[in-house]
Amino acid sequence: MAHHGIAHKYSKRLIAFEHNPRPPASRDPHTLLWVGGLTDGLLTVPYPSAIAQEIPSNWVIAEVLISSSYKGWGTGSLARDARELGECVAYFRRLRPGTKIVIMGHSTGCQDIMEYLLGKGNEEREAVDGVILQGGVSDREAWEDYYKDGEKRKELEEAISVSKALVDVGKGREILSPESNPVLKDMGGPLNAYRAYSLLAKGGDDDYFSSDLSDEHFATTFGKIPKSTPVCFLLGSKDPYVPASINRAALLQRWTRIIREGGGVVDDEDGGVIPGAHHNLDDDPEEVVQDLVKRVCGFISGLVSDKSPKWEKAGTHL
C-alpha cells in the first residue's frame, strides 16, 4: 500500500516521514511528531496513518526514525533517543517557525518523551508545546509479570544480575548471549548489558512508569514537567503489557495528580483509558482506533484554540 508523504532528513542519517494524504490548509502547519517503541520503525504501527486521515487541517503528523528504531534499541539508550529527538524538534522549529510542535510517544516512545523533558541536557533542547503518552508501560513490571513464578523468576533475577555485573565493571556495551538465559532470548537482540539492566531492573534508566514507585519519586519526574508542556495520557484497557493487578485508571489519576501538584497541566478530557484498546491498537476494531484518533485530535486542537481548554483547570477524574 502506498503512503503519500514527505521524507524530512533532520540529521545526517535519520529522517522523519510526514504523512500527506491531503495538503494541509496552511503552508506552515503545526507538527505532531510520533515516535514508536522497541522494534518499531516507519509504518510498523498502523494508527499514525489513521490519525493522518483525520488530523485537523492546520496540523500534520510525522513519524520519527531514530537510531533505536527497528533493532537499534538493544544497543541504544533513552539519552541517545532524546538527543536525536532534540535534533528532530530543532529541524521542524527551523522549518516552521512560530508553529506548535507536539511529541506523541508509543510504548518506549513515552520513556523517550520523559527523557526529553527531564533527562540530562533537557535545558538545551527545544521546548515542545505538548506531549501525548500512548501505551506508556513499565517494561520491568511487564517482565516481572511474565516471569513471576518459580524457575522463571530465577531466570529473570539471573538476567538482571549478569547485566548489572557487567555494567558495574564498565562493560555495559558488551553484547549478551541470547542462549545464556531465556529472558535475554525472549527480549531479542542484539542486546547489550546496559540496555538489559535499564529495562529489567528497578531504578534502571527506562524505569519511568512502574506502579510501585513512590509518590516522592514520581514528584521528581512527573512533578517536574513544566506547565508550558501539557500532557495527555492514553492507555488501552486491554494492553497486555500492563499486569492485571494494576488499576489503569487509578495509575493515570496518580500521575495526573502529581503533575498538577507540581504546577503542570494534564488533559483528562481527551486522555484516559481507551476501552477495548490493546498496546498499539493493531487489529483492534475500527471504532477503537477512531476513539484514539478523536482523543489525539481533541488534545492538539485545544493547544491552538482561541479559548483555554477546559482541562487546564480540570479535576483529576479520568
PDB file of C-alpha atoms in Angstrom:
ATOM      1  CA  MET A   1       0.000   0.000   0.000  1.00  0.00           C
ATOM      2  CA  ALA A   2       1.394   3.397  -0.993  1.00  0.00           C
ATOM      3  CA  HIS A   3       1.650   6.159   1.621  1.00  0.00           C
ATOM      4  CA  HIS A   4       1.986   9.684   0.300  1.00  0.00           C
ATOM      5  CA  GLY A   5       4.234  11.976   2.255  1.00  0.00           C
ATOM      6  CA  ILE A   6       7.473  13.884   2.665  1.00  0.00           C
ATOM      7  CA  ALA A   7      10.758  12.470   3.962  1.00  0.00           C
ATOM      8  CA  HIS A   8      12.475  15.088   6.113  1.00  0.00           C
ATOM      9  CA  LYS A   9      16.194  14.449   6.612  1.00  0.00           C
ATOM     10  CA  TYR A  10      16.577  16.008  10.044  1.00  0.00           C
ATOM     11  CA  SER A  11      20.117  14.749  10.634  1.00  0.00           C
ATOM     12  CA  LYS A  12      22.852  13.106   8.592  1.00  0.00           C
ATOM     13  CA  ARG A  13      21.458   9.563   8.834  1.00  0.00           C
ATOM     14  CA  LEU A  14      17.900   9.977  10.156  1.00  0.00           C
ATOM     15  CA  ILE A  15      14.555  11.011   8.693  1.00  0.00           C
ATOM     16  CA  ALA A  16      11.022  11.858   9.754  1.00  0.00           C
ATOM     17  CA  PHE A  17       8.221  10.784   7.431  1.00  0.00           C
ATOM     18  CA  GLU A  18       5.427  13.356   7.214  1.00  0.00           C
ATOM     19  CA  HIS A  19       2.122  11.815   6.198  1.00  0.00           C
ATOM     20  CA  ASN A  20       0.456  13.792   3.439  1.00  0.00           C
ATOM     21  CA  PRO A  21      -2.823  12.126   2.423  1.00  0.00           C
ATOM     22  CA  ARG A  22      -4.143  15.618   1.662  1.00  0.00           C
ATOM     23  CA  PRO A  23      -2.403  19.011   1.530  1.00  0.00           C
ATOM     24  CA  PRO A  24      -2.526  20.927   4.839  1.00  0.00           C
ATOM     25  CA  ALA A  25      -4.602  24.105   4.932  1.00  0.00           C
ATOM     26  CA  SER A  26      -1.566  26.162   5.917  1.00  0.00           C
ATOM     27  CA  ARG A  27       1.876  26.475   4.357  1.00  0.00           C
ATOM     28  CA  ASP A  28       3.270  26.276   7.880  1.00  0.00           C
ATOM     29  CA  PRO A  29       1.154  23.714   9.738  1.00  0.00           C
ATOM     30  CA  HIS A  30       1.648  22.651  13.324  1.00  0.00           C
ATOM     31  CA  THR A  31       3.503  19.355  13.675  1.00  0.00           C
ATOM     32  CA  LEU A  32       2.728  16.204  15.650  1.00  0.00           C
ATOM     33  CA  LEU A  33       5.911  14.132  15.887  1.00  0.00           C
ATOM     34  CA  TRP A  34       5.272  10.435  16.552  1.00  0.00           C
ATOM     35  CA  VAL A  35       7.985   8.178  17.998  1.00  0.00           C
ATOM     36  CA  GLY A  36       7.461   4.449  18.426  1.00  0.00           C
ATOM     37  CA  GLY A  37       8.667   1.826  20.856  1.00  0.00           C
ATOM     38  CA  LEU A  38      11.066  -1.102  20.826  1.00  0.00           C
ATOM     39  CA  THR A  39      11.355  -2.675  17.332  1.00  0.00           C
ATOM     40  CA  ASP A  40       9.092  -0.017  15.770  1.00  0.00           C
ATOM     41  CA  GLY A  41      10.018   1.863  12.608  1.00  0.00           C
ATOM     42  CA  LEU A  42       8.264   3.655   9.775  1.00  0.00           C
ATOM     43  CA  LEU A  43       4.670   2.451   9.309  1.00  0.00           C
ATOM     44  CA  THR A  44       5.086  -0.530  11.657  1.00  0.00           C
ATOM     45  CA  VAL A  45       2.257   0.766  13.878  1.00  0.00           C
ATOM     46  CA  PRO A  46      -0.978   1.382  11.957  1.00  0.00           C
ATOM     47  CA  TYR A  47      -2.716   4.115  13.899  1.00  0.00           C
ATOM     48  CA  PRO A  48      -0.485   7.093  12.898  1.00  0.00           C
ATOM     49  CA  SER A  49      -1.848   6.621   9.367  1.00  0.00           C
ATOM     50  CA  ALA A  50      -5.376   6.775  10.803  1.00  0.00           C
ATOM     51  CA  ILE A  51      -4.501   9.993  12.628  1.00  0.00           C
ATOM     52  CA  ALA A  52      -3.156  11.440   9.362  1.00  0.00           C
ATOM     53  CA  GLN A  53      -6.550  10.918   7.729  1.00  0.00           C
ATOM     54  CA  GLU A  54      -8.437  12.826  10.436  1.00  0.00           C
ATOM     55  CA  ILE A  55      -5.910  15.314  11.809  1.00  0.00           C
ATOM     56  CA  PRO A  56      -7.087  18.963  11.813  1.00  0.00           C
ATOM     57  CA  SER A  57      -6.277  20.737   8.556  1.00  0.00           C
ATOM     58  CA  ASN A  58      -3.753  23.025  10.270  1.00  0.00           C
ATOM     59  CA  TRP A  59      -1.742  20.066  11.597  1.00  0.00           C
ATOM     60  CA  VAL A  60       0.425  17.300  10.114  1.00  0.00           C
ATOM     61  CA  ILE A  61       1.789  14.112  11.666  1.00  0.00           C
ATOM     62  CA  ALA A  62       5.330  12.863  11.064  1.00  0.00           C
ATOM     63  CA  GLU A  63       6.789   9.526  12.164  1.00  0.00           C
ATOM     64  CA  VAL A  64      10.328   9.941  13.516  1.00  0.00           C
ATOM     65  CA  LEU A  65      13.077   7.418  12.829  1.00  0.00           C
ATOM     66  CA  ILE A  66      15.805   7.306  15.470  1.00  0.00           C
ATOM     67  CA  SER A  67      18.880   5.100  15.791  1.00  0.00           C
ATOM     68  CA  SER A  68      16.937   2.896  18.228  1.00  0.00           C
ATOM     69  CA  SER A  69      14.251   2.124  15.637  1.00  0.00           C
ATOM     70  CA  TYR A  70      13.837  -1.462  14.428  1.00  0.00           C
ATOM     71  CA  LYS A  71      16.678  -3.478  16.055  1.00  0.00           C
ATOM     72  CA  GLY A  72      18.716  -0.495  17.223  1.00  0.00           C
ATOM     73  CA  TRP A  73      17.083  -0.279  20.654  1.00  0.00           C
ATOM     74  CA  GLY A  74      19.131  -3.111  22.169  1.00  0.00           C
ATOM     75  CA  THR A  75      22.378  -1.162  21.945  1.00  0.00           C
ATOM     76  CA  GLY A  76      20.831   2.257  22.496  1.00  0.00           C
ATOM     77  CA  SER A  77      19.601   4.354  25.395  1.00  0.00           C
ATOM     78  CA  LEU A  78      16.908   6.864  26.246  1.00  0.00           C
ATOM     79  CA  ALA A  79      19.632   9.512  26.425  1.00  0.00           C
ATOM     80  CA  ARG A  80      20.584   8.894  22.784  1.00  0.00           C
ATOM     81  CA  ASP A  81      16.925   8.860  21.770  1.00  0.00           C
ATOM     82  CA  ALA A  82      16.336  12.205  23.494  1.00  0.00           C
ATOM     83  CA  ARG A  83      19.338  13.780  21.778  1.00  0.00           C
ATOM     84  CA  GLU A  84      18.074  12.659  18.380  1.00  0.00           C
ATOM     85  CA  LEU A  85      14.541  13.808  19.129  1.00  0.00           C
ATOM     86  CA  GLY A  86      16.094  17.144  20.036  1.00  0.00           C
ATOM     87  CA  GLU A  87      17.636  17.311  16.568  1.00  0.00           C
ATOM     88  CA  CYS A  88      14.273  16.496  15.004  1.00  0.00           C
ATOM     89  CA  VAL A  89      12.376  19.121  17.007  1.00  0.00           C
ATOM     90  CA  ALA A  90      15.044  21.710  16.195  1.00  0.00           C
ATOM     91  CA  TYR A  91      14.721  20.866  12.490  1.00  0.00           C
ATOM     92  CA  PHE A  92      10.967  21.457  12.489  1.00  0.00           C
ATOM     93  CA  ARG A  93      11.364  24.632  14.563  1.00  0.00           C
ATOM     94  CA  ARG A  94      13.626  25.988  11.825  1.00  0.00           C
ATOM     95  CA  LEU A  95      11.343  24.725   9.076  1.00  0.00           C
ATOM     96  CA  ARG A  96       8.125  26.111  10.591  1.00  0.00           C
ATOM     97  CA  PRO A  97       8.952  28.972  12.950  1.00  0.00           C
ATOM     98  CA  GLY A  98       6.137  30.163  15.161  1.00  0.00           C
ATOM     99  CA  THR A  99       4.117  26.934  14.923  1.00  0.00           C
ATOM    100  CA  LYS A 100       3.306  24.323  17.558  1.00  0.00           C
ATOM    101  CA  ILE A 101       5.198  21.064  17.959  1.00  0.00           C
ATOM    102  CA  VAL A 102       3.798  18.150  19.971  1.00  0.00           C
ATOM    103  CA  ILE A 103       5.553  14.823  20.545  1.00  0.00           C
ATOM    104  CA  MET A 104       3.446  11.667  20.742  1.00  0.00           C
ATOM    105  CA  GLY A 105       5.158   8.588  22.102  1.00  0.00           C
ATOM    106  CA  HIS A 106       4.033   4.988  21.762  1.00  0.00           C
ATOM    107  CA  SER A 107       5.351   2.438  24.272  1.00  0.00           C
ATOM    108  CA  THR A 108       9.068   3.184  24.847  1.00  0.00           C
ATOM    109  CA  GLY A 109       8.479   6.364  22.861  1.00  0.00           C
ATOM    110  CA  CYS A 110       6.803   7.542  26.086  1.00  0.00           C
ATOM    111  CA  GLN A 111      10.014   6.937  28.041  1.00  0.00           C
ATOM    112  CA  ASP A 112      11.785   8.885  25.301  1.00  0.00           C
ATOM    113  CA  ILE A 113       9.445  11.814  25.957  1.00  0.00           C
ATOM    114  CA  MET A 114      10.142  11.720  29.690  1.00  0.00           C
ATOM    115  CA  GLU A 115      13.875  11.662  28.994  1.00  0.00           C
ATOM    116  CA  TYR A 116      13.483  14.520  26.505  1.00  0.00           C
ATOM    117  CA  LEU A 117      11.703  16.660  29.092  1.00  0.00           C
ATOM    118  CA  LEU A 118      13.657  15.681  32.200  1.00  0.00           C
ATOM    119  CA  GLY A 119      16.894  13.914  31.321  1.00  0.00           C
ATOM    120  CA  LYS A 120      20.422  15.270  31.208  1.00  0.00           C
ATOM    121  CA  GLY A 121      20.721  18.163  28.762  1.00  0.00           C
ATOM    122  CA  ASN A 122      16.985  18.903  28.707  1.00  0.00           C
ATOM    123  CA  GLU A 123      17.591  22.602  29.276  1.00  0.00           C
ATOM    124  CA  GLU A 124      19.496  22.730  25.992  1.00  0.00           C
ATOM    125  CA  ARG A 125      16.718  21.082  23.991  1.00  0.00           C
ATOM    126  CA  GLU A 126      13.907  22.919  22.241  1.00  0.00           C
ATOM    127  CA  ALA A 127      10.725  23.180  24.288  1.00  0.00           C
ATOM    128  CA  VAL A 128       7.650  21.430  22.902  1.00  0.00           C
ATOM    129  CA  ASP A 129       4.055  22.596  23.144  1.00  0.00           C
ATOM    130  CA  GLY A 130       2.574  19.354  24.429  1.00  0.00           C
ATOM    131  CA  VAL A 131       3.158  15.623  24.761  1.00  0.00           C
ATOM    132  CA  ILE A 132       0.948  12.560  24.330  1.00  0.00           C
ATOM    133  CA  LEU A 133       1.969   9.356  26.105  1.00  0.00           C
ATOM    134  CA  GLN A 134       0.196   6.375  24.495  1.00  0.00           C
ATOM    135  CA  GLY A 135       0.891   2.947  25.917  1.00  0.00           C
ATOM    136  CA  GLY A 136       3.448   4.203  28.422  1.00  0.00           C
ATOM    137  CA  VAL A 137       4.017   0.997  30.374  1.00  0.00           C
ATOM    138  CA  SER A 138       6.693  -0.401  32.658  1.00  0.00           C
ATOM    139  CA  ASP A 139       8.984  -2.879  30.910  1.00  0.00           C
ATOM    140  CA  ARG A 140      10.171  -4.017  34.330  1.00  0.00           C
ATOM    141  CA  GLU A 141       6.682  -4.805  35.609  1.00  0.00           C
ATOM    142  CA  ALA A 142       5.743  -6.492  32.330  1.00  0.00           C
ATOM    143  CA  TRP A 143       8.747  -8.827  32.539  1.00  0.00           C
ATOM    144  CA  GLU A 144       8.184  -9.425  36.256  1.00  0.00           C
ATOM    145  CA  ASP A 145       4.594 -10.383  35.499  1.00  0.00           C
ATOM    146  CA  TYR A 146       5.592 -12.741  32.692  1.00  0.00           C
ATOM    147  CA  TYR A 147       8.433 -14.326  34.685  1.00  0.00           C
ATOM    148  CA  LYS A 148       6.730 -14.326  38.076  1.00  0.00           C
ATOM    149  CA  ASP A 149       6.735 -17.980  39.082  1.00  0.00           C
ATOM    150  CA  GLY A 150       9.405 -20.333  40.366  1.00  0.00           C
ATOM    151  CA  GLU A 151      12.160 -21.115  37.889  1.00  0.00           C
ATOM    152  CA  LYS A 152      11.113 -18.288  35.586  1.00  0.00           C
ATOM    153  CA  ARG A 153      11.604 -15.728  38.356  1.00  0.00           C
ATOM    154  CA  LYS A 154      15.098 -17.128  38.992  1.00  0.00           C
ATOM    155  CA  GLU A 155      15.906 -16.710  35.295  1.00  0.00           C
ATOM    156  CA  LEU A 156      14.792 -13.077  35.409  1.00  0.00           C
ATOM    157  CA  GLU A 157      16.857 -12.386  38.518  1.00  0.00           C
ATOM    158  CA  GLU A 158      19.869 -14.035  36.876  1.00  0.00           C
ATOM    159  CA  ALA A 159      19.493 -11.878  33.747  1.00  0.00           C
ATOM    160  CA  ILE A 160      19.429  -8.743  35.906  1.00  0.00           C
ATOM    161  CA  SER A 161      22.410  -9.935  37.959  1.00  0.00           C
ATOM    162  CA  VAL A 162      24.548 -10.755  34.916  1.00  0.00           C
ATOM    163  CA  SER A 163      23.721  -7.416  33.289  1.00  0.00           C
ATOM    164  CA  LYS A 164      24.441  -5.444  36.456  1.00  0.00           C
ATOM    165  CA  ALA A 165      27.777  -7.187  36.973  1.00  0.00           C
ATOM    166  CA  LEU A 166      28.940  -6.128  33.518  1.00  0.00           C
ATOM    167  CA  VAL A 167      27.653  -2.569  33.948  1.00  0.00           C
ATOM    168  CA  ASP A 168      29.405  -2.282  37.326  1.00  0.00           C
ATOM    169  CA  VAL A 169      32.813  -3.082  35.797  1.00  0.00           C
ATOM    170  CA  GLY A 170      32.372  -0.722  32.869  1.00  0.00           C
ATOM    171  CA  LYS A 171      31.314  -3.347  30.325  1.00  0.00           C
ATOM    172  CA  GLY A 172      27.777  -2.103  29.758  1.00  0.00           C
ATOM    173  CA  ARG A 173      28.244  -2.181  25.984  1.00  0.00           C
ATOM    174  CA  GLU A 174      29.044  -5.885  25.939  1.00  0.00           C
ATOM    175  CA  ILE A 175      26.535  -7.856  23.859  1.00  0.00           C
ATOM    176  CA  LEU A 176      24.770 -10.560  25.853  1.00  0.00           C
ATOM    177  CA  SER A 177      24.356 -14.090  24.549  1.00  0.00           C
ATOM    178  CA  PRO A 178      20.663 -14.845  23.991  1.00  0.00           C
ATOM    179  CA  GLU A 179      21.387 -18.534  24.561  1.00  0.00           C
ATOM    180  CA  SER A 180      22.667 -17.885  28.084  1.00  0.00           C
ATOM    181  CA  ASN A 181      19.272 -17.034  29.545  1.00  0.00           C
ATOM    182  CA  PRO A 182      15.646 -17.464  28.372  1.00  0.00           C
ATOM    183  CA  VAL A 183      14.817 -13.877  29.364  1.00  0.00           C
ATOM    184  CA  LEU A 184      17.565 -12.486  27.159  1.00  0.00           C
ATOM    185  CA  LYS A 185      16.428 -14.733  24.316  1.00  0.00           C
ATOM    186  CA  ASP A 186      12.843 -13.523  24.674  1.00  0.00           C
ATOM    187  CA  MET A 187      13.966  -9.899  24.705  1.00  0.00           C
ATOM    188  CA  GLY A 188      15.613 -10.267  21.307  1.00  0.00           C
ATOM    189  CA  GLY A 189      18.759  -8.592  20.154  1.00  0.00           C
ATOM    190  CA  PRO A 190      21.418  -7.637  19.672  1.00  0.00           C
ATOM    191  CA  LEU A 191      21.155  -6.554  23.309  1.00  0.00           C
ATOM    192  CA  ASN A 192      23.910  -5.132  25.470  1.00  0.00           C
ATOM    193  CA  ALA A 193      24.238  -5.362  29.239  1.00  0.00           C
ATOM    194  CA  TYR A 194      23.409  -1.708  29.841  1.00  0.00           C
ATOM    195  CA  ARG A 195      20.081  -1.800  27.993  1.00  0.00           C
ATOM    196  CA  ALA A 196      19.056  -5.116  29.530  1.00  0.00           C
ATOM    197  CA  TYR A 197      19.672  -3.732  33.015  1.00  0.00           C
ATOM    198  CA  SER A 198      17.976  -0.444  32.151  1.00  0.00           C
ATOM    199  CA  LEU A 199      14.813  -2.265  31.056  1.00  0.00           C
ATOM    200  CA  LEU A 200      14.675  -5.021  33.678  1.00  0.00           C
ATOM    201  CA  ALA A 201      15.949  -3.528  36.930  1.00  0.00           C
ATOM    202  CA  LYS A 202      14.146  -1.324  39.423  1.00  0.00           C
ATOM    203  CA  GLY A 203      15.617   2.149  39.089  1.00  0.00           C
ATOM    204  CA  GLY A 204      17.013   1.440  35.621  1.00  0.00           C
ATOM    205  CA  ASP A 205      17.111   4.366  33.218  1.00  0.00           C
ATOM    206  CA  ASP A 206      13.971   3.073  31.445  1.00  0.00           C
ATOM    207  CA  ASP A 207      12.022   2.738  34.705  1.00  0.00           C
ATOM    208  CA  TYR A 208       9.725   5.778  34.460  1.00  0.00           C
ATOM    209  CA  PHE A 209       6.257   4.201  34.668  1.00  0.00           C
ATOM    210  CA  SER A 210       6.351   1.412  37.270  1.00  0.00           C
ATOM    211  CA  SER A 211       3.352   1.476  39.590  1.00  0.00           C
ATOM    212  CA  ASP A 212       5.420   0.527  42.645  1.00  0.00           C
ATOM    213  CA  LEU A 213       7.489   3.724  42.520  1.00  0.00           C
ATOM    214  CA  SER A 214       6.651   6.140  45.333  1.00  0.00           C
ATOM    215  CA  ASP A 215       4.843   9.459  45.037  1.00  0.00           C
ATOM    216  CA  GLU A 216       8.071  11.077  46.208  1.00  0.00           C
ATOM    217  CA  HIS A 217       9.894   9.514  43.276  1.00  0.00           C
ATOM    218  CA  PHE A 218       7.193  10.489  40.792  1.00  0.00           C
ATOM    219  CA  ALA A 219       7.412  14.057  42.117  1.00  0.00           C
ATOM    220  CA  THR A 220      10.975  14.143  40.735  1.00  0.00           C
ATOM    221  CA  THR A 221       9.771  13.036  37.287  1.00  0.00           C
ATOM    222  CA  PHE A 222       6.117  13.763  36.514  1.00  0.00           C
ATOM    223  CA  GLY A 223       6.129  16.562  39.066  1.00  0.00           C
ATOM    224  CA  LYS A 224       8.845  18.391  37.121  1.00  0.00           C
ATOM    225  CA  ILE A 225       7.007  18.553  33.783  1.00  0.00           C
ATOM    226  CA  PRO A 226       6.530  22.282  33.103  1.00  0.00           C
ATOM    227  CA  LYS A 227       3.146  23.963  32.782  1.00  0.00           C
ATOM    228  CA  SER A 228       4.160  25.053  29.286  1.00  0.00           C
ATOM    229  CA  THR A 229       4.067  21.400  28.172  1.00  0.00           C
ATOM    230  CA  PRO A 230       0.541  19.978  28.622  1.00  0.00           C
ATOM    231  CA  VAL A 231       0.317  16.206  28.921  1.00  0.00           C
ATOM    232  CA  CYS A 232      -2.233  13.706  27.580  1.00  0.00           C
ATOM    233  CA  PHE A 233      -2.148  10.089  28.792  1.00  0.00           C
ATOM    234  CA  LEU A 234      -3.676   7.314  26.662  1.00  0.00           C
ATOM    235  CA  LEU A 235      -3.665   3.704  27.853  1.00  0.00           C
ATOM    236  CA  GLY A 236      -5.559   0.742  26.429  1.00  0.00           C
ATOM    237  CA  SER A 237      -7.939  -1.186  28.669  1.00  0.00           C
ATOM    238  CA  LYS A 238      -6.642  -4.389  27.046  1.00  0.00           C
ATOM    239  CA  ASP A 239      -2.938  -3.509  26.890  1.00  0.00           C
ATOM    240  CA  PRO A 240      -1.320  -6.903  27.592  1.00  0.00           C
ATOM    241  CA  TYR A 241       1.846  -5.320  28.975  1.00  0.00           C
ATOM    242  CA  VAL A 242       0.023  -3.903  31.993  1.00  0.00           C
ATOM    243  CA  PRO A 243      -0.264  -6.581  34.712  1.00  0.00           C
ATOM    244  CA  ALA A 244      -3.844  -7.457  35.639  1.00  0.00           C
ATOM    245  CA  SER A 245      -3.136  -6.434  39.230  1.00  0.00           C
ATOM    246  CA  ILE A 246      -2.695  -2.779  38.221  1.00  0.00           C
ATOM    247  CA  ASN A 247      -5.689  -0.434  38.149  1.00  0.00           C
ATOM    248  CA  ARG A 248      -5.030   1.506  34.955  1.00  0.00           C
ATOM    249  CA  ALA A 249      -7.375   4.415  35.641  1.00  0.00           C
ATOM    250  CA  ALA A 250      -6.044   4.816  39.181  1.00  0.00           C
ATOM    251  CA  LEU A 251      -2.453   4.858  37.903  1.00  0.00           C
ATOM    252  CA  LEU A 252      -3.246   7.601  35.377  1.00  0.00           C
ATOM    253  CA  GLN A 253      -5.064   9.542  38.097  1.00  0.00           C
ATOM    254  CA  ARG A 254      -1.981   9.289  40.285  1.00  0.00           C
ATOM    255  CA  TRP A 255       0.341  10.607  37.587  1.00  0.00           C
ATOM    256  CA  THR A 256      -2.160  13.359  36.794  1.00  0.00           C
ATOM    257  CA  ARG A 257      -2.358  14.430  40.435  1.00  0.00           C
ATOM    258  CA  ILE A 258       1.413  14.566  40.785  1.00  0.00           C
ATOM    259  CA  ILE A 259       1.839  16.613  37.610  1.00  0.00           C
ATOM    260  CA  ARG A 260      -0.774  19.097  38.808  1.00  0.00           C
ATOM    261  CA  GLU A 261       0.753  19.288  42.281  1.00  0.00           C
ATOM    262  CA  GLY A 262       3.969  20.315  40.543  1.00  0.00           C
ATOM    263  CA  GLY A 263       2.153  23.050  38.624  1.00  0.00           C
ATOM    264  CA  GLY A 264       1.856  21.139  35.354  1.00  0.00           C
ATOM    265  CA  VAL A 265      -1.153  20.636  33.089  1.00  0.00           C
ATOM    266  CA  VAL A 266      -2.910  17.393  32.111  1.00  0.00           C
ATOM    267  CA  ASP A 267      -5.720  16.893  29.604  1.00  0.00           C
ATOM    268  CA  ASP A 268      -8.035  14.389  31.261  1.00  0.00           C
ATOM    269  CA  GLU A 269     -10.898  15.354  28.952  1.00  0.00           C
ATOM    270  CA  ASP A 270      -9.286  13.655  25.960  1.00  0.00           C
ATOM    271  CA  GLY A 271      -6.856  11.489  27.894  1.00  0.00           C
ATOM    272  CA  GLY A 272      -7.593   8.352  29.883  1.00  0.00           C
ATOM    273  CA  VAL A 273      -8.132   4.637  29.449  1.00  0.00           C
ATOM    274  CA  ILE A 274      -9.330   3.694  25.948  1.00  0.00           C
ATOM    275  CA  PRO A 275     -11.951   0.926  26.142  1.00  0.00           C
ATOM    276  CA  GLY A 276     -11.052  -2.130  24.085  1.00  0.00           C
ATOM    277  CA  ALA A 277      -7.603  -0.880  23.052  1.00  0.00           C
ATOM    278  CA  HIS A 278      -4.519  -3.089  23.002  1.00  0.00           C
ATOM    279  CA  HIS A 279      -0.921  -1.867  23.150  1.00  0.00           C
ATOM    280  CA  ASN A 280      -0.555  -0.481  19.624  1.00  0.00           C
ATOM    281  CA  LEU A 281      -4.187  -0.998  18.546  1.00  0.00           C
ATOM    282  CA  ASP A 282      -3.104  -3.326  15.733  1.00  0.00           C
ATOM    283  CA  ASP A 283      -6.128  -5.428  14.711  1.00  0.00           C
ATOM    284  CA  ASP A 284      -8.386  -3.539  17.127  1.00  0.00           C
ATOM    285  CA  PRO A 285     -11.892  -2.695  15.840  1.00  0.00           C
ATOM    286  CA  GLU A 286     -12.166   0.489  13.791  1.00  0.00           C
ATOM    287  CA  GLU A 287     -14.276   2.179  16.459  1.00  0.00           C
ATOM    288  CA  VAL A 288     -11.480   1.665  18.997  1.00  0.00           C
ATOM    289  CA  VAL A 289      -8.883   3.157  16.640  1.00  0.00           C
ATOM    290  CA  GLN A 290     -11.171   6.098  15.925  1.00  0.00           C
ATOM    291  CA  ASP A 291     -11.608   6.643  19.667  1.00  0.00           C
ATOM    292  CA  LEU A 292      -7.852   7.129  19.936  1.00  0.00           C
ATOM    293  CA  VAL A 293      -7.787   9.360  16.846  1.00  0.00           C
ATOM    294  CA  LYS A 294     -10.564  11.544  18.271  1.00  0.00           C
ATOM    295  CA  ARG A 295      -8.717  11.935  21.571  1.00  0.00           C
ATOM    296  CA  VAL A 296      -5.439  12.869  19.862  1.00  0.00           C
ATOM    297  CA  CYS A 297      -7.148  15.397  17.592  1.00  0.00           C
ATOM    298  CA  GLY A 298      -9.034  16.837  20.555  1.00  0.00           C
ATOM    299  CA  PHE A 299      -5.841  17.388  22.515  1.00  0.00           C
ATOM    300  CA  ILE A 300      -3.869  19.072  19.740  1.00  0.00           C
ATOM    301  CA  SER A 301      -6.870  21.193  18.713  1.00  0.00           C
ATOM    302  CA  GLY A 302      -7.078  22.500  22.265  1.00  0.00           C
ATOM    303  CA  LEU A 303      -3.486  23.685  22.081  1.00  0.00           C
ATOM    304  CA  VAL A 304      -4.240  26.124  19.251  1.00  0.00           C
ATOM    305  CA  SER A 305      -7.762  27.138  20.267  1.00  0.00           C
ATOM    306  CA  ASP A 306      -8.564  30.781  20.982  1.00  0.00           C
ATOM    307  CA  LYS A 307     -10.259  29.596  24.161  1.00  0.00           C
ATOM    308  CA  SER A 308      -8.412  27.995  27.052  1.00  0.00           C
ATOM    309  CA  PRO A 309      -9.147  24.252  27.109  1.00  0.00           C
ATOM    310  CA  LYS A 310     -11.437  23.085  29.890  1.00  0.00           C
ATOM    311  CA  TRP A 311      -8.783  20.664  31.078  1.00  0.00           C
ATOM    312  CA  GLU A 312      -6.409  23.459  32.082  1.00  0.00           C
ATOM    313  CA  LYS A 313      -8.495  23.808  35.235  1.00  0.00           C
ATOM    314  CA  ALA A 314      -9.987  20.320  35.298  1.00  0.00           C
ATOM    315  CA  GLY A 315     -10.091  17.992  38.249  1.00  0.00           C
ATOM    316  CA  THR A 316      -8.321  14.679  38.496  1.00  0.00           C
ATOM    317  CA  HIS A 317     -11.138  12.422  37.293  1.00  0.00           C
ATOM    318  CA  LEU A 318     -10.406  10.023  34.436  1.00  0.00           C
TER     319      LEU A 318
END
